[in-house]
Coordinates of C-alpha atoms and ligand atoms in Angstrom, one line a residue:
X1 CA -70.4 -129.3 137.3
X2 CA -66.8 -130.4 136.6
X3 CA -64.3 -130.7 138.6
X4 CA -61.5 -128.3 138.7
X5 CA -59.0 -130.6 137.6
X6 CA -60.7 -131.7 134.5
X7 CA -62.3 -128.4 133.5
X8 CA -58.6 -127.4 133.8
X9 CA -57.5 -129.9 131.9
X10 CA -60.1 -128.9 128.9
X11 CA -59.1 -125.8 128.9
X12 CA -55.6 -126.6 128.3
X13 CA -56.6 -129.7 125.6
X14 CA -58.7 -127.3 123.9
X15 CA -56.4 -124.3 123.8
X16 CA -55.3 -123.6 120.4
X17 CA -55.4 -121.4 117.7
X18 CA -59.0 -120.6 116.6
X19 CA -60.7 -118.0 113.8
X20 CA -63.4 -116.0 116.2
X21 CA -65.4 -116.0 112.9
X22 CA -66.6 -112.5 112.4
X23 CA -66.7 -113.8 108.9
X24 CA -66.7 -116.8 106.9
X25 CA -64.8 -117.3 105.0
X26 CA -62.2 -115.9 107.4
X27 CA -59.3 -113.1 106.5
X28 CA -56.3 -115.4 105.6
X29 CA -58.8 -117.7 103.6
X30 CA -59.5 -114.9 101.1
X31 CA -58.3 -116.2 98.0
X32 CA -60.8 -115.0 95.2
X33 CA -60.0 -111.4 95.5
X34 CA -62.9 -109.1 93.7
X35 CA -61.2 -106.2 91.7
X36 CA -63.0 -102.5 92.1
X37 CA -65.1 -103.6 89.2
X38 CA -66.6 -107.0 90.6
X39 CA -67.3 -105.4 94.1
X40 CA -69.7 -102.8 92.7
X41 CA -71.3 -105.2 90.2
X42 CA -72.2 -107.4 93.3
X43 CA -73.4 -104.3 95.2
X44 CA -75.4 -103.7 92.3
X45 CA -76.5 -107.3 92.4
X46 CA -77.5 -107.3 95.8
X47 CA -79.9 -104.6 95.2
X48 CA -81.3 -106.1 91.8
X49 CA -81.9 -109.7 93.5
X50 CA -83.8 -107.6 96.6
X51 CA -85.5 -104.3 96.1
X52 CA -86.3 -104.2 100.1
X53 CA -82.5 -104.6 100.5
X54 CA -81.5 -102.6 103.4
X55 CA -77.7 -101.0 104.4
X56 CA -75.5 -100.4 107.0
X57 CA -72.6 -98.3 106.7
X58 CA -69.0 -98.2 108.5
X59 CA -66.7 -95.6 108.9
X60 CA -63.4 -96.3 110.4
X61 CA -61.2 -93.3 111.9
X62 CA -57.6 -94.8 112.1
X63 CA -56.0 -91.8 114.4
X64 CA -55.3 -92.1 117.9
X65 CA -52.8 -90.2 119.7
X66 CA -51.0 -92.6 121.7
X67 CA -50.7 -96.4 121.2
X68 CA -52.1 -98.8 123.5
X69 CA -49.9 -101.7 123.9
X70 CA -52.5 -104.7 123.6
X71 CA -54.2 -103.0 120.5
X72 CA -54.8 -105.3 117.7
X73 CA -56.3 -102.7 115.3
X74 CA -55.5 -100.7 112.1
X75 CA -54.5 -97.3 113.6
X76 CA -52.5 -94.5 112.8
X77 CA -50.4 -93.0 116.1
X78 CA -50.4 -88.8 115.5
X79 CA -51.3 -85.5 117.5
X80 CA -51.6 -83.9 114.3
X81 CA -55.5 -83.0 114.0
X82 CA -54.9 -81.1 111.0
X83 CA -55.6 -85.2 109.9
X84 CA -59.3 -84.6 110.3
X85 CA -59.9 -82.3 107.6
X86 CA -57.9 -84.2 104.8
X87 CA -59.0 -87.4 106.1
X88 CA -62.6 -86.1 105.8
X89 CA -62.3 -84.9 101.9
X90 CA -61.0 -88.6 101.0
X91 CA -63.9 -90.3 102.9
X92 CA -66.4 -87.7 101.0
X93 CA -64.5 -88.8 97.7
X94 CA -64.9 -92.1 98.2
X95 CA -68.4 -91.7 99.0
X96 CA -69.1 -90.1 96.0
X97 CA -67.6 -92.5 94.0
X98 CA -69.7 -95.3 95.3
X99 CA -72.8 -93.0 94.9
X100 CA -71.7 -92.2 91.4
X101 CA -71.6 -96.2 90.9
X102 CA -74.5 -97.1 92.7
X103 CA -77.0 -94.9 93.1
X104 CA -79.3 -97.2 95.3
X105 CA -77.7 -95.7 98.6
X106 CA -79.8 -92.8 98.4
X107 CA -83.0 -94.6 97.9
X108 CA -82.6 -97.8 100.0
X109 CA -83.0 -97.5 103.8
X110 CA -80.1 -97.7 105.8
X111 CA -81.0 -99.1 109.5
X112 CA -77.2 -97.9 111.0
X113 CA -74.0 -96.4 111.0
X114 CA -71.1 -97.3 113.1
X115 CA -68.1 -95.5 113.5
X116 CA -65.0 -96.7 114.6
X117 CA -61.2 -96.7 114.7
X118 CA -58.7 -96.0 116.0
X119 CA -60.1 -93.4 118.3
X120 CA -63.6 -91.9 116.5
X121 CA -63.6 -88.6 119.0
X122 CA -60.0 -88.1 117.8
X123 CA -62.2 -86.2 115.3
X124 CA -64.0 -83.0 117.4
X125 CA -67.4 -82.8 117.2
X126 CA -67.7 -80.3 115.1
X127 CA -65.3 -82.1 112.6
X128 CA -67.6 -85.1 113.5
X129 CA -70.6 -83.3 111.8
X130 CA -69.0 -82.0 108.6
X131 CA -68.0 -85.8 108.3
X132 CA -71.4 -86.9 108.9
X133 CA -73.9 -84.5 107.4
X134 CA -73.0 -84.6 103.8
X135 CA -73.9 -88.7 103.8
X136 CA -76.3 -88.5 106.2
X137 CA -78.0 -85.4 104.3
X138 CA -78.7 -87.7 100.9
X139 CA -79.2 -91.3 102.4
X140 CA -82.5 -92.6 102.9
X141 CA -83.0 -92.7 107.1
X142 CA -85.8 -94.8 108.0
X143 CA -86.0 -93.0 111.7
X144 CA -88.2 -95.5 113.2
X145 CA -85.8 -98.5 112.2
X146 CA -81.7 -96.3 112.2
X147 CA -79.1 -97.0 114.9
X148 CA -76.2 -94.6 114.8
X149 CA -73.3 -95.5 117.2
X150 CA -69.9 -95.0 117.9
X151 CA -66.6 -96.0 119.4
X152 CA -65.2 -93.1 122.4
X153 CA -61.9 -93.1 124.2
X154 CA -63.1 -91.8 127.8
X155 CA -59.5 -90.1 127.2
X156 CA -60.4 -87.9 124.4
X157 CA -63.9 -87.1 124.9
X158 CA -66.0 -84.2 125.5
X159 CA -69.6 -83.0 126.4
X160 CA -69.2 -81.1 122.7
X161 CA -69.0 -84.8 121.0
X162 CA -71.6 -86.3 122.8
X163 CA -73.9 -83.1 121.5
X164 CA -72.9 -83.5 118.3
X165 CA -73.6 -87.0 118.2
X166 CA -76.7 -87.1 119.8
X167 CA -77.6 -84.1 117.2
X168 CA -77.1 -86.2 114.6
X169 CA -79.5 -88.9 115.7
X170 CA -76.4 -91.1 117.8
X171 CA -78.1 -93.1 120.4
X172 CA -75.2 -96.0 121.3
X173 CA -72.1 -95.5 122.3
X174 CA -69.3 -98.1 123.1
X175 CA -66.3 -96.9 125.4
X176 CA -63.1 -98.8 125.5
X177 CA -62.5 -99.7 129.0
X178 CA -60.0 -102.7 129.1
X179 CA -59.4 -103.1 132.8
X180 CA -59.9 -100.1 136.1
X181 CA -56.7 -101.5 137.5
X182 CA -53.9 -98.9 137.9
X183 CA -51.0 -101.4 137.4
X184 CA -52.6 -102.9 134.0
X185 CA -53.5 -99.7 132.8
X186 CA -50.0 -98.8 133.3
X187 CA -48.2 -101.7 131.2
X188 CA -51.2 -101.6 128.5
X189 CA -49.9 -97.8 128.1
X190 CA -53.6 -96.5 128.8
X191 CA -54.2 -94.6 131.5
X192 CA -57.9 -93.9 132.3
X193 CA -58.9 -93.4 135.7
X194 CA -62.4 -94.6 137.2
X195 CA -63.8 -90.9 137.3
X196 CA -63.1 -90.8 133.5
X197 CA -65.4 -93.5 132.6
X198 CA -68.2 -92.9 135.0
X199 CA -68.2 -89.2 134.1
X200 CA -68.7 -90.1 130.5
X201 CA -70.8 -92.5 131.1
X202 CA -72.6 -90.3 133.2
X203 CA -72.6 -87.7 130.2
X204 CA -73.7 -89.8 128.0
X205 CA -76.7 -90.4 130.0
X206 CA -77.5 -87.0 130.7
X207 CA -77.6 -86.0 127.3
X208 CA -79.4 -88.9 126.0
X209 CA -77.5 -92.0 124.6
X210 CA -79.9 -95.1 125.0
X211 CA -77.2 -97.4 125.3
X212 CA -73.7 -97.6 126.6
X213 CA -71.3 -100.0 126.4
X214 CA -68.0 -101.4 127.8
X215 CA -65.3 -103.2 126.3
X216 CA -63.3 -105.0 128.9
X217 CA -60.3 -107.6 128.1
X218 CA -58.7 -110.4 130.1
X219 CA -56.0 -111.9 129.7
X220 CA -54.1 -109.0 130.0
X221 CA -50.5 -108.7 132.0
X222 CA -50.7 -108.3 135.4
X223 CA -54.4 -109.1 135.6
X224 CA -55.1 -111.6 138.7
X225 CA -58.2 -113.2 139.7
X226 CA -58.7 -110.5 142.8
X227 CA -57.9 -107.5 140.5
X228 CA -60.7 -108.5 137.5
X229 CA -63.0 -109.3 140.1
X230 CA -62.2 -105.5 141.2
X231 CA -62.8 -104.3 137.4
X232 CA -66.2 -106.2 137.2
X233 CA -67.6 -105.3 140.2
X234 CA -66.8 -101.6 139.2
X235 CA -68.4 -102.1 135.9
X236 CA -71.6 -103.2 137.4
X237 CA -72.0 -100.5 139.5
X238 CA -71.9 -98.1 136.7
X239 CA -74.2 -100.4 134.7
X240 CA -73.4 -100.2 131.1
X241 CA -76.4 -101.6 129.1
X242 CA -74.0 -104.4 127.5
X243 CA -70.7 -105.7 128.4
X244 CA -68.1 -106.9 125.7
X245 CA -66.0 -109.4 127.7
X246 CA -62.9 -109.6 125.1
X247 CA -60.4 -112.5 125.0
X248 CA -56.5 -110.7 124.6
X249 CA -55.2 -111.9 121.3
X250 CA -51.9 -112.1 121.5
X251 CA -51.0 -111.8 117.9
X252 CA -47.5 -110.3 118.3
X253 CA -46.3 -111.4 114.7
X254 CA -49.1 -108.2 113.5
X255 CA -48.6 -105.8 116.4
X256 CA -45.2 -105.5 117.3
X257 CA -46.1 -103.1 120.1
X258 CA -47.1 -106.0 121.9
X259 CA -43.8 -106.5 122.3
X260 CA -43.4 -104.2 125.3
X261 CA -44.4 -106.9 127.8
X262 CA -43.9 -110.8 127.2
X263 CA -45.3 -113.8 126.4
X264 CA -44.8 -114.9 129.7
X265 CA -46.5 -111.8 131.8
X266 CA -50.0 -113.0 130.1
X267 CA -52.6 -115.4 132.0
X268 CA -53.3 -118.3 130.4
X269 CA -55.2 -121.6 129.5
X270 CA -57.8 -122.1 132.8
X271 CA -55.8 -119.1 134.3
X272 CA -56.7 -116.9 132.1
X273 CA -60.4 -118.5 131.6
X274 CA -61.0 -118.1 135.4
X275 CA -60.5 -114.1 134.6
X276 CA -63.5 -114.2 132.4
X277 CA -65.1 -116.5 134.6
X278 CA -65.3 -114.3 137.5
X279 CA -66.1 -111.4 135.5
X280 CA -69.4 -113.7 134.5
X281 CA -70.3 -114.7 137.9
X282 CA -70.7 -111.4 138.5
X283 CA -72.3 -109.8 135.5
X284 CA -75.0 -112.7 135.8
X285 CA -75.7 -111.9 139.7
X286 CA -75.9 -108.2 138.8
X287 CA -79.0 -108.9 136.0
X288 CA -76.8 -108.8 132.9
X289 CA -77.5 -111.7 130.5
X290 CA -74.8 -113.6 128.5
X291 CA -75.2 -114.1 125.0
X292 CA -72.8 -115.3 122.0
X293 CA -69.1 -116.0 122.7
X294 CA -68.3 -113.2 124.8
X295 CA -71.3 -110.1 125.4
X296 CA -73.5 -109.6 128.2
X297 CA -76.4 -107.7 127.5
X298 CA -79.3 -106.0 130.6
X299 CA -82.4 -107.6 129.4
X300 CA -84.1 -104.6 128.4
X301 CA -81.4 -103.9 125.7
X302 CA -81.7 -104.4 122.1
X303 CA -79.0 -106.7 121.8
X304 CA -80.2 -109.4 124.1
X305 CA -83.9 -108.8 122.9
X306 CA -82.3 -109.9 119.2
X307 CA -80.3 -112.4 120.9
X308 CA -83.8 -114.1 122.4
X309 CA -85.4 -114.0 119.2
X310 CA -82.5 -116.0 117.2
X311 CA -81.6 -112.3 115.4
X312 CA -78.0 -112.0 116.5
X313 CA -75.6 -111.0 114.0
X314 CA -72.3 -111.4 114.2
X315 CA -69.7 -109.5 111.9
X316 CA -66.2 -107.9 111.7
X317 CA -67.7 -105.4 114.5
X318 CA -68.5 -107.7 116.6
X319 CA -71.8 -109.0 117.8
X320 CA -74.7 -106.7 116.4
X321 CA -78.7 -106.6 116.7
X322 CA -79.1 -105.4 113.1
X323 CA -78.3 -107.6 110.1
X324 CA -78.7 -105.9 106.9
X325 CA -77.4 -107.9 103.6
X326 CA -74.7 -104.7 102.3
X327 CA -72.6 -103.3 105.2
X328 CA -70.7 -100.6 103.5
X329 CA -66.8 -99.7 104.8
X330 CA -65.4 -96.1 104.4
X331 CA -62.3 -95.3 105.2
X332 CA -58.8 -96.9 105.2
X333 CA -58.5 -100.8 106.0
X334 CA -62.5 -100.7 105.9
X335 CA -63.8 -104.0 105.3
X336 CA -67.8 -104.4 103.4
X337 CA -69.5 -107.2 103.1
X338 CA -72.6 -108.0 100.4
X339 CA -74.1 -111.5 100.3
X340 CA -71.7 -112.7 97.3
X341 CA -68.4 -110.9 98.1
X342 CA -65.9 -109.2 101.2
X343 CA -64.1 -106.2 100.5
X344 CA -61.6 -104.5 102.0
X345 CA -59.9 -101.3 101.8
X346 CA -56.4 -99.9 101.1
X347 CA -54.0 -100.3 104.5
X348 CA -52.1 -97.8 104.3
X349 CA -53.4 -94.2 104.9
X350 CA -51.7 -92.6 102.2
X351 CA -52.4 -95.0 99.0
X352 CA -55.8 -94.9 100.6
X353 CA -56.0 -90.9 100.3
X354 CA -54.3 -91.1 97.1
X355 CA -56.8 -93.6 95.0
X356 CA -60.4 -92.0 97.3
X357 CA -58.8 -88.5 95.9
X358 CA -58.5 -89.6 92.7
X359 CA -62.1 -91.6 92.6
X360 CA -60.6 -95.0 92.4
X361 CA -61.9 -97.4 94.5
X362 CA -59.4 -98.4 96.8
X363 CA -59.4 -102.2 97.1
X364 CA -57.0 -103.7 98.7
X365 CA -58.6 -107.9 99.1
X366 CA -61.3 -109.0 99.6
X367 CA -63.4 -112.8 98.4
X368 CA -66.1 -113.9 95.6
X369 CA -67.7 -116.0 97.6
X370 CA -68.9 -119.2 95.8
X371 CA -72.2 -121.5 96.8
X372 CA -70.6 -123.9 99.4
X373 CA -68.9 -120.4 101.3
X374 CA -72.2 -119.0 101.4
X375 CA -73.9 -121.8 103.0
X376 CA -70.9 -122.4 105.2
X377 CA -71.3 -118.3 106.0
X378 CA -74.8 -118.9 107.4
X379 CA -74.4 -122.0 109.0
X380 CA -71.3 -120.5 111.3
X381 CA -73.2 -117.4 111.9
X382 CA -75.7 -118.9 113.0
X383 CA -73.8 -121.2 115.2
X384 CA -71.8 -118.2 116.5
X385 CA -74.6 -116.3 117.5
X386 CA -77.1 -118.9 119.1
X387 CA -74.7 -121.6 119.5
X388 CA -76.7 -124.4 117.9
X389 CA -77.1 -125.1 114.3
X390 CA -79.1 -127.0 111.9
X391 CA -76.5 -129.4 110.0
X392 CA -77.4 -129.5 105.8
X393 CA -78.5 -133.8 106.1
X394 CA -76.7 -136.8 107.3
X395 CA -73.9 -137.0 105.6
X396 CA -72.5 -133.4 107.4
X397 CA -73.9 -134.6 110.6
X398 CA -71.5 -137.5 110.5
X399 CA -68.8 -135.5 109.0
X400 CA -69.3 -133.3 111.8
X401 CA -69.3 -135.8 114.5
X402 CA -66.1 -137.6 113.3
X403 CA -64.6 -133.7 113.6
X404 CA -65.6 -133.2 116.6
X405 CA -65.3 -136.8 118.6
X406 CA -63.2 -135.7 121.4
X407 CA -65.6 -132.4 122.1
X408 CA -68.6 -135.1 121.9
X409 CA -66.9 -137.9 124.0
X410 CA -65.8 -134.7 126.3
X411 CA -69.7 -133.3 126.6
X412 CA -68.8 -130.2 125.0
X413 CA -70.9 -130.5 122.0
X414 CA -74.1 -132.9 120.9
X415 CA -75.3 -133.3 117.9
X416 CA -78.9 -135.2 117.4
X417 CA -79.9 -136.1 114.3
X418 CA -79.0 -133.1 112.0
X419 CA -78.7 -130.5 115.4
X420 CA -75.6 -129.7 116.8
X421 CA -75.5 -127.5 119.9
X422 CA -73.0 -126.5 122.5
X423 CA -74.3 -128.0 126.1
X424 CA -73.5 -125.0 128.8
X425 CA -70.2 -126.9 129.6
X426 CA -68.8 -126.5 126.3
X427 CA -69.4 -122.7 126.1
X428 CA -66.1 -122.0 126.1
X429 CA -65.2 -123.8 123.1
X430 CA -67.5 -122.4 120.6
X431 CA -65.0 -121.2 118.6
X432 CA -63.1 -125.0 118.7
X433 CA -66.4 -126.5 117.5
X434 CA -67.2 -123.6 114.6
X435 CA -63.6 -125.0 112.6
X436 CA -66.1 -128.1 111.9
X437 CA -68.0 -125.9 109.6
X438 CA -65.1 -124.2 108.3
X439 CA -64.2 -126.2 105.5
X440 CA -61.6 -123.7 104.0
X441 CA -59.6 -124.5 106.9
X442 CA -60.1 -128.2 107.5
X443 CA -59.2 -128.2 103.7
X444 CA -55.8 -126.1 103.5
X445 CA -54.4 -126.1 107.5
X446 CA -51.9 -122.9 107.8
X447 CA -48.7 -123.7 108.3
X448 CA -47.9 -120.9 110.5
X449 CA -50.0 -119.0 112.9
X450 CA -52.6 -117.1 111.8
X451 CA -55.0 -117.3 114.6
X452 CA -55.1 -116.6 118.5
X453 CA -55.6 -118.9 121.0
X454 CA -59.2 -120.2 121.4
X455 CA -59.6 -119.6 125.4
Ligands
SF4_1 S1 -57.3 -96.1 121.6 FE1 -58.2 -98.0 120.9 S2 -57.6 -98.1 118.7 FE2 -56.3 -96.6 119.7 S3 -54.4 -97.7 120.2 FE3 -55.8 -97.7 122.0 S4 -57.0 -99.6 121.8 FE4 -56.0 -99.2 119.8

């Protein structure tokens, strides 16, 4: 065990801006953008190189109908629901046009869809299934093997969405919980009292989800030590089946409404670590077990069964139990991924609407990836997902080691032979010991910032 001193004194060595790799290469290193045309050809590819080649598709809803100040994600602030019907007719167009192009969807098994946003129950449930049931009536659903789950705001949603999901074969459902406390609900501009999430999550038992999750954040203003320990010992006693246990990224050069409280207001470096620190202590007495950089899992649940049997996947939703080699984006800002190429949609809602309407693709970026990003790709998912990786031969390992001296000379990190591992110690730095893998990065440093902080 260290002492408080010099576990303080790592966290502040080692606090500095890190990718949290839900891809490789990661966003700001895209630099071989695919056009429309090279994006379908390596879907097409993917399929042709694998006839057992499985899917998983993503819808994102951008609409949520007020703005939570910490929020780090492509939404679009309205009240205006008359959004859900024209929204819907682009995200069938787009469909289309990728069914029009390649035909496999219908035919190849698809193991899951996830929605998310923005705010998916934005949408009512009704509007829900008239987005849902024209894909879902023409792709090939393995029963046996399909995960269908969704993101909720507790604020916005209603016994009818929860039927409607569960109707449509919906068994997981992730609620955006952030923090019970009053006071930090108040300057996060997201105000959801307790009886909100443990009726929903009550609801969504009742009518049959298998799994429900939470996503909490520290780091947030006005969280203390006393006041997370609150939020995590309320969160146990509604036992969700997993936990996400979020680091806040303050990016305020991408959100400006972050602006609305300060640098200054936020925990950091071993503060802020002891927030997630005590959160753990907690989840691990309560049963929950603790897997990849930042989940907790209940044994029984999916997630930490794939986690036990070296299956964890990691991508730009997060940690995942499913890998599948195509995950397919709808919707604006959506980002796919096949085995040779990322893709991402069109940012803006509009130009988005406009080139789904009229059948174009509507790229935005994306990245050909080459041999040495492919191998790079596996190697860092694999070491963000069971923390240990098997290094190509010697000459990496060494590479590697000369990277990472001060995290080996600190215990943080070993590396035997060709095997590097995290030791238990060194679990917060997973992210600080993944940029040895990066080579993108070690190759071309940014010159401003383009990542958050690592703890
Ligand atoms: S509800 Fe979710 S997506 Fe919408 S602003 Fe709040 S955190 Fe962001």
């Amino acid at each position: 065990m260290l002492k408080e001193q010099t576990r303080a004194d790592l966290l502040a060595k080692y606090d500095v801006p890190a990718p949290r790799y839900t891809s490789y290469p990661t966003v700001p290193y895209w630099s071989e953008n695919p056009t429309s045309e090279q994006w379908i050809a390596a879907l097409r590819q993917t399929f042709i190189d694998n006839s057992q080649t499985a899917w998983s598709l993503y819808i994102h809803i951008p609409f949520c109908e007020a703005l939570c100040t910490f929020c780090g994600c492509n939404t679009f602030i309205t009240q205006n629901h008359d959004n859900e019907r024209s929204y819907t007719k682009a995200i069938h167009k787009e469909w289309e046009t990728y069914l029009a192009q390649v035909p496999e969807f219908k035919t190849a098994p698809i193991r899951q869809i996830h929605l998310g946003g923005g705010t998916p129950t934005f949408f009512s449930g009704e509007n829900l299934k008239r987005l849902l049931r024209p894909i879902m009536d023409v792709v090939n659903i393995d029963p046996a093997h399909f995960e269908g789950s969704i993101e909720v705001g507790p604020r916005v949603t209603n016994r009818e969405h929860l039927e409607a999901l569960r109707e449509l074969g919906f068994q997981r459902i992730s609620m955006g919980v952030q923090d019970f406390n009053p006071e930090v609900q108040h300057l996060i501009n997201r105000i959801q009292p307790y009886e909100m999430t443990r009726d929903l999550t009550l609801l969504a038992r009742e009518v049959g989800f298998e799994s429900v999750n939470y996503d909490l954040i520290y780091g947030l203003p006005a969280q203390t030590l006393e006041s997370f320990r609150k939020t995590a010992e309320t969160t146990v006693k509604l036992l969700p089946d997993r936990i996400a246990l979020y680091s806040f990224a303050f990016v305020p050069w991408i959100k400006k409404a972050h602006r609305l409280f300060t640098e200054d207001d936020l925990p950091k470096g071993a503060d802020k670590r002891a927030l997630y620190e005590i959160a753990r202590e907690i989840f691990l007495e309560a049963g929950y077990k603790e897997l990849g950089l930042d989940h907790f899992a209940l044994p029984d649940d999916n997630l930490y069964q794939a986690y036990e049997q070296g299956e964890l996947h990691r991508n730009f939703m997060g940690y995942t139990d499913m890998r599948t080699d195509i995950l397919l984006g709808l919707g604006v800002s959506s980002i796919s991924e096949a085995p040779t190429c990322f893709h991402q949609n069109e940012k803006h809602i509009n130009e988005y609407k406009k080139q789904a309407l009229v059948g174009e693709i509507p790229t935005l970026r994306g990245h050909l990836l080459d041999e040495e990003d492919q191998h790079h790709r596996e190697q860092i998912l694999q070491f963000m997902t069971q923390q240990k990786v098997q290094l190509a031969d010697e000459t990496q390992a060494e590479d590697v080691r000369q990277y990472l001296a001060e995290l080996l000379n600190d215990g943080l990190v070993t590396i035997e032979g060709t095997h590097m591992a995290m030791t238990e110690r060194g679990r917060p730095f997973l992210r600080n010991a993944a940029m040895a893998l990066d080579m993108r990065l070690r190759r071309n440093k940014p010159d401003t910032r383009v990542f958050s902080q690592s703890v």
